[in-house]
PDB file of C-alpha atoms in Angstrom:
ATOM      1  CA  HIS A  28       0.000   0.000   0.000  1.00  0.00           C
ATOM      2  CA  ASP A  29       1.561   3.239  -1.024  1.00  0.00           C
ATOM      3  CA  ALA A  30       0.891   6.658   0.450  1.00  0.00           C
ATOM      4  CA  ASN A  31      -0.999   7.730  -2.690  1.00  0.00           C
ATOM      5  CA  GLU A  32      -3.709   5.142  -1.989  1.00  0.00           C
ATOM      6  CA  TYR A  33      -4.255   6.508   1.532  1.00  0.00           C
ATOM      7  CA  VAL A  34      -4.300  10.096   0.286  1.00  0.00           C
ATOM      8  CA  MET A  35      -6.930   9.148  -2.293  1.00  0.00           C
ATOM      9  CA  GLY A  36      -9.030   7.385   0.353  1.00  0.00           C
ATOM     10  CA  ALA A  37      -8.864  10.477   2.561  1.00  0.00           C
ATOM     11  CA  ALA A  38      -9.813  12.684  -0.398  1.00  0.00           C
ATOM     12  CA  PHE A  39     -12.870  10.488  -1.094  1.00  0.00           C
ATOM     13  CA  GLU A  40     -13.905  10.683   2.543  1.00  0.00           C
ATOM     14  CA  ALA A  41     -13.636  14.477   2.385  1.00  0.00           C
ATOM     15  CA  LEU A  42     -15.688  14.538  -0.844  1.00  0.00           C
ATOM     16  CA  ALA A  43     -18.277  12.262   0.738  1.00  0.00           C
ATOM     17  CA  LYS A  44     -18.789  14.784   3.515  1.00  0.00           C
ATOM     18  CA  LEU A  45     -19.959  17.284   0.886  1.00  0.00           C
ATOM     19  CA  GLY A  46     -22.978  15.026   0.322  1.00  0.00           C
ATOM     20  CA  GLU A  47     -25.517  16.844  -1.808  1.00  0.00           C
ATOM     21  CA  ARG A  48     -23.051  19.639  -2.594  1.00  0.00           C
ATOM     22  CA  LEU A  49     -20.739  17.213  -4.391  1.00  0.00           C
ATOM     23  CA  PRO A  50     -20.112  18.660  -7.894  1.00  0.00           C
ATOM     24  CA  PRO A  51     -20.912  16.486 -10.971  1.00  0.00           C
ATOM     25  CA  GLU A  52     -17.246  16.246 -11.996  1.00  0.00           C
ATOM     26  CA  ALA A  53     -16.405  14.775  -8.586  1.00  0.00           C
ATOM     27  CA  VAL A  54     -19.225  12.251  -8.986  1.00  0.00           C
ATOM     28  CA  ALA A  55     -17.796  11.272 -12.400  1.00  0.00           C
ATOM     29  CA  ALA A  56     -14.333  10.833 -10.849  1.00  0.00           C
ATOM     30  CA  LEU A  57     -15.770   8.636  -8.072  1.00  0.00           C
ATOM     31  CA  ILE A  58     -17.618   6.487 -10.625  1.00  0.00           C
ATOM     32  CA  ASN A  59     -14.382   6.062 -12.577  1.00  0.00           C
ATOM     33  CA  ARG A  60     -12.495   5.027  -9.423  1.00  0.00           C
ATOM     34  CA  VAL A  61     -15.159   2.612  -8.205  1.00  0.00           C
ATOM     35  CA  GLU A  62     -15.162   0.923 -11.615  1.00  0.00           C
ATOM     36  CA  HIS A  63     -11.507   0.950 -12.596  1.00  0.00           C
ATOM     37  CA  ASP A  64      -9.080   1.497  -9.715  1.00  0.00           C
ATOM     38  CA  SER A  65      -6.696  -1.408  -9.179  1.00  0.00           C
ATOM     39  CA  GLU A  66      -6.646  -0.921  -5.378  1.00  0.00           C
ATOM     40  CA  TRP A  67      -9.632  -2.365  -3.510  1.00  0.00           C
ATOM     41  CA  GLU A  68      -9.316   0.254  -0.741  1.00  0.00           C
ATOM     42  CA  VAL A  69      -9.817   3.001  -3.319  1.00  0.00           C
ATOM     43  CA  ARG A  70     -12.821   1.217  -4.882  1.00  0.00           C
ATOM     44  CA  ARG A  71     -14.343   0.776  -1.412  1.00  0.00           C
ATOM     45  CA  ALA A  72     -13.779   4.430  -0.469  1.00  0.00           C
ATOM     46  CA  ALA A  73     -15.280   5.561  -3.787  1.00  0.00           C
ATOM     47  CA  ALA A  74     -18.360   3.352  -3.238  1.00  0.00           C
ATOM     48  CA  GLU A  75     -18.778   4.746   0.288  1.00  0.00           C
ATOM     49  CA  ALA A  76     -18.487   8.303  -1.026  1.00  0.00           C
ATOM     50  CA  LEU A  77     -21.093   7.630  -3.728  1.00  0.00           C
ATOM     51  CA  GLY A  78     -23.375   6.188  -1.060  1.00  0.00           C
ATOM     52  CA  LYS A  79     -23.377   9.545   0.712  1.00  0.00           C
ATOM     53  CA  LEU A  80     -25.299  10.938  -2.279  1.00  0.00           C
ATOM     54  CA  GLY A  81     -28.249   8.754  -1.294  1.00  0.00           C
ATOM     55  CA  GLU A  82     -31.252   9.345  -3.508  1.00  0.00           C
ATOM     56  CA  ARG A  83     -29.233  11.783  -5.645  1.00  0.00           C
ATOM     57  CA  LEU A  84     -27.107   8.965  -7.095  1.00  0.00           C
ATOM     58  CA  PRO A  85     -27.111   9.343 -10.896  1.00  0.00           C
ATOM     59  CA  PRO A  86     -28.003   6.254 -12.998  1.00  0.00           C
ATOM     60  CA  GLU A  87     -24.387   5.757 -14.113  1.00  0.00           C
ATOM     61  CA  ALA A  88     -23.281   5.592 -10.458  1.00  0.00           C
ATOM     62  CA  VAL A  89     -26.038   3.071  -9.715  1.00  0.00           C
ATOM     63  CA  ALA A  90     -24.844   0.949 -12.658  1.00  0.00           C
ATOM     64  CA  ALA A  91     -21.235   1.111 -11.413  1.00  0.00           C
ATOM     65  CA  LEU A  92     -22.292   0.090  -7.885  1.00  0.00           C
ATOM     66  CA  ILE A  93     -24.376  -2.812  -9.225  1.00  0.00           C
ATOM     67  CA  ASN A  94     -21.324  -3.962 -11.187  1.00  0.00           C
ATOM     68  CA  ARG A  95     -19.145  -3.791  -8.057  1.00  0.00           C
ATOM     69  CA  VAL A  96     -21.673  -5.589  -5.844  1.00  0.00           C
ATOM     70  CA  GLU A  97     -21.881  -8.375  -8.417  1.00  0.00           C
ATOM     71  CA  HIS A  98     -18.289  -8.697  -9.594  1.00  0.00           C
ATOM     72  CA  ASP A  99     -15.703  -7.173  -7.270  1.00  0.00           C
ATOM     73  CA  SER A 100     -13.203  -9.706  -5.941  1.00  0.00           C
ATOM     74  CA  GLU A 101     -12.990  -8.004  -2.518  1.00  0.00           C
ATOM     75  CA  TRP A 102     -15.788  -8.443   0.033  1.00  0.00           C
ATOM     76  CA  GLU A 103     -15.238  -4.951   1.462  1.00  0.00           C
ATOM     77  CA  VAL A 104     -15.967  -3.379  -1.933  1.00  0.00           C
ATOM     78  CA  ARG A 105     -19.070  -5.566  -2.446  1.00  0.00           C
ATOM     79  CA  ARG A 106     -20.293  -4.625   1.055  1.00  0.00           C
ATOM     80  CA  ALA A 107     -19.700  -0.904   0.480  1.00  0.00           C
ATOM     81  CA  ALA A 108     -21.479  -1.072  -2.894  1.00  0.00           C
ATOM     82  CA  ALA A 109     -24.474  -2.887  -1.342  1.00  0.00           C
ATOM     83  CA  GLU A 110     -24.676  -0.304   1.442  1.00  0.00           C
ATOM     84  CA  ALA A 111     -24.484   2.543  -1.081  1.00  0.00           C
ATOM     85  CA  LEU A 112     -27.309   1.003  -3.138  1.00  0.00           C
ATOM     86  CA  GLY A 113     -29.383   0.667   0.029  1.00  0.00           C
ATOM     87  CA  LYS A 114     -29.229   4.439   0.466  1.00  0.00           C
ATOM     88  CA  LEU A 115     -31.448   4.724  -2.626  1.00  0.00           C
ATOM     89  CA  GLY A 116     -34.304   3.445  -0.472  1.00  0.00           C
ATOM     90  CA  GLU A 117     -37.501   3.065  -2.458  1.00  0.00           C
ATOM     91  CA  ARG A 118     -35.740   4.374  -5.609  1.00  0.00           C
ATOM     92  CA  LEU A 119     -33.719   1.156  -5.875  1.00  0.00           C
ATOM     93  CA  PRO A 120     -34.115  -0.010  -9.509  1.00  0.00           C
ATOM     94  CA  PRO A 121     -35.143  -3.613 -10.320  1.00  0.00           C
ATOM     95  CA  GLU A 122     -31.664  -4.526 -11.609  1.00  0.00           C
ATOM     96  CA  ALA A 123     -30.156  -3.451  -8.274  1.00  0.00           C
ATOM     97  CA  VAL A 124     -32.787  -5.483  -6.396  1.00  0.00           C
ATOM     98  CA  ALA A 125     -31.845  -8.536  -8.480  1.00  0.00           C
ATOM     99  CA  ALA A 126     -28.118  -8.002  -7.800  1.00  0.00           C
ATOM    100  CA  LEU A 127     -28.732  -7.623  -4.058  1.00  0.00           C
ATOM    101  CA  ILE A 128     -30.892 -10.759  -3.916  1.00  0.00           C
ATOM    102  CA  ASN A 129     -28.107 -12.628  -5.707  1.00  0.00           C
ATOM    103  CA  ARG A 130     -25.482 -11.374  -3.231  1.00  0.00           C
ATOM    104  CA  MET A 131     -27.747 -12.143  -0.275  1.00  0.00           C
ATOM    105  CA  GLU A 132     -28.187 -15.711  -1.495  1.00  0.00           C
ATOM    106  CA  GLN A 133     -24.732 -16.470  -2.871  1.00  0.00           C
ATOM    107  CA  ASP A 134     -21.984 -14.240  -1.508  1.00  0.00           C
ATOM    108  CA  ASP A 135     -19.226 -16.093   0.322  1.00  0.00           C
ATOM    109  CA  ASP A 136     -18.902 -13.356   2.935  1.00  0.00           C
ATOM    110  CA  TRP A 137     -21.556 -12.918   5.632  1.00  0.00           C
ATOM    111  CA  ARG A 138     -20.882  -9.160   5.850  1.00  0.00           C
ATOM    112  CA  VAL A 139     -21.850  -8.763   2.197  1.00  0.00           C
ATOM    113  CA  ARG A 140     -24.966 -10.926   2.723  1.00  0.00           C
ATOM    114  CA  ARG A 141     -25.942  -8.782   5.723  1.00  0.00           C
ATOM    115  CA  ALA A 142     -25.413  -5.531   3.778  1.00  0.00           C
ATOM    116  CA  ALA A 143     -27.593  -6.909   0.963  1.00  0.00           C
ATOM    117  CA  VAL A 144     -30.364  -7.803   3.438  1.00  0.00           C
ATOM    118  CA  GLN A 145     -30.213  -4.307   4.933  1.00  0.00           C
ATOM    119  CA  ALA A 146     -30.269  -2.655   1.506  1.00  0.00           C
ATOM    120  CA  LEU A 147     -33.286  -4.714   0.420  1.00  0.00           C
ATOM    121  CA  GLY A 148     -35.014  -3.864   3.686  1.00  0.00           C
ATOM    122  CA  GLU A 149     -34.891  -0.201   2.683  1.00  0.00           C
ATOM    123  CA  LEU A 150     -37.431  -0.947  -0.068  1.00  0.00           C
ATOM    124  CA  GLY A 151     -40.179  -1.130   2.543  1.00  0.00           C
ATOM    125  CA  GLU A 152     -43.541  -1.532   0.852  1.00  0.00           C
ATOM    126  CA  ARG A 153     -41.875  -1.968  -2.561  1.00  0.00           C
ATOM    127  CA  LEU A 154     -40.047  -5.156  -1.542  1.00  0.00           C
ATOM    128  CA  PRO A 155     -40.904  -7.635  -4.342  1.00  0.00           C
ATOM    129  CA  PRO A 156     -42.143 -11.163  -3.547  1.00  0.00           C
ATOM    130  CA  GLU A 157     -38.871 -12.770  -4.702  1.00  0.00           C
ATOM    131  CA  ALA A 158     -36.958 -10.582  -2.235  1.00  0.00           C
ATOM    132  CA  VAL A 159     -39.365 -11.561   0.550  1.00  0.00           C
ATOM    133  CA  ALA A 160     -38.799 -15.244  -0.256  1.00  0.00           C
ATOM    134  CA  ALA A 161     -35.024 -14.722  -0.281  1.00  0.00           C
ATOM    135  CA  LEU A 162     -35.148 -12.860   3.050  1.00  0.00           C
ATOM    136  CA  ILE A 163     -37.125 -15.703   4.626  1.00  0.00           C
ATOM    137  CA  ASN A 164     -34.538 -18.172   3.338  1.00  0.00           C
ATOM    138  CA  ARG A 165     -31.737 -16.068   4.862  1.00  0.00           C
ATOM    139  CA  ALA A 166     -33.587 -15.864   8.176  1.00  0.00           C
ATOM    140  CA  LYS A 167     -33.949 -19.626   8.282  1.00  0.00           C
ATOM    141  CA  HIS A 168     -30.519 -20.708   7.114  1.00  0.00           C
ATOM    142  CA  ASP A 169     -27.895 -18.033   7.697  1.00  0.00           C
ATOM    143  CA  GLN A 170     -26.778 -17.726  11.302  1.00  0.00           C
ATOM    144  CA  LYS A 171     -24.364 -14.932  10.355  1.00  0.00           C
ATOM    145  CA  VAL A 172     -27.167 -12.621   9.203  1.00  0.00           C
ATOM    146  CA  ASP A 173     -28.030 -11.347  12.617  1.00  0.00           C
ATOM    147  CA  VAL A 174     -31.514 -11.387  14.055  1.00  0.00           C
ATOM    148  CA  MET A 175     -31.738  -7.564  14.039  1.00  0.00           C
ATOM    149  CA  VAL A 176     -31.392  -7.518  10.258  1.00  0.00           C
ATOM    150  CA  VAL A 177     -34.178 -10.093   9.920  1.00  0.00           C
ATOM    151  CA  TYR A 178     -36.264  -8.091  12.403  1.00  0.00           C
ATOM    152  CA  MET A 179     -35.727  -4.894  10.380  1.00  0.00           C
ATOM    153  CA  ALA A 180     -36.852  -6.637   7.197  1.00  0.00           C
ATOM    154  CA  VAL A 181     -40.018  -8.002   8.859  1.00  0.00           C
ATOM    155  CA  GLU A 182     -40.676  -4.604  10.452  1.00  0.00           C
ATOM    156  CA  LYS A 183     -40.366  -2.826   7.090  1.00  0.00           C
ATOM    157  CA  LEU A 184     -42.787  -5.306   5.549  1.00  0.00           C
ATOM    158  CA  GLY A 185     -45.240  -4.533   8.330  1.00  0.00           C
ATOM    159  CA  GLU A 186     -48.678  -5.899   7.526  1.00  0.00           C
ATOM    160  CA  ARG A 187     -47.254  -7.449   4.333  1.00  0.00           C
ATOM    161  CA  ALA A 188     -44.870  -9.674   6.298  1.00  0.00           C
ATOM    162  CA  PRO A 189     -45.791 -13.258   5.432  1.00  0.00           C
ATOM    163  CA  SER A 190     -46.445 -15.532   8.391  1.00  0.00           C
ATOM    164  CA  GLU A 191     -43.445 -17.607   7.290  1.00  0.00           C
ATOM    165  CA  ALA A 192     -41.167 -14.568   7.726  1.00  0.00           C
ATOM    166  CA  VAL A 193     -42.594 -13.847  11.165  1.00  0.00           C
ATOM    167  CA  ALA A 194     -42.177 -17.524  12.129  1.00  0.00           C
ATOM    168  CA  ALA A 195     -38.551 -17.469  10.942  1.00  0.00           C
ATOM    169  CA  LEU A 196     -37.915 -14.379  13.061  1.00  0.00           C
ATOM    170  CA  ILE A 197     -39.552 -15.940  16.143  1.00  0.00           C
ATOM    171  CA  ASN A 198     -37.517 -19.110  15.589  1.00  0.00           C
ATOM    172  CA  ARG A 199     -34.281 -17.104  15.440  1.00  0.00           C
ATOM    173  CA  VAL A 200     -35.157 -15.257  18.650  1.00  0.00           C
ATOM    174  CA  GLU A 201     -36.041 -18.484  20.473  1.00  0.00           C
ATOM    175  CA  ASN A 202     -32.846 -20.240  19.379  1.00  0.00           C
TER     176      ASN A 202
END
């Protein structure tokens, strides 16, 4: 790790603090780094900075984050990309939902699976049936996805929470 990598990470963190005041050229630079930088720490920092834009994330940033959540070799980058996508809340596009369901079901790292669950939970009332089914499966079979994450998903579903999801949550609490 050279000093340049740490300087860049610090610069991204400073840019992220600008939030909604982040200029478009800085957003373009972050997208470029999240997609193409050879250092995983830089890709992670860029994804975290993009996440600070929340619902203001432009479509090209969403596409870059989906690509990272699906294909990055480093779990920390996939986690950061999933968390950034979750900040879109109910604006999460269907292709991002599909990518997050895939990560929740198949990622090798529990921290990525947990971030995907949390991001999907942000959909609230818009959570599609296939995501509900995947969340129930996670609640039943993944001890590393903590009970609070499952609780948050059931809570966000509210009245729409299927009895199977509630039963899975109760089972996790009891065991």
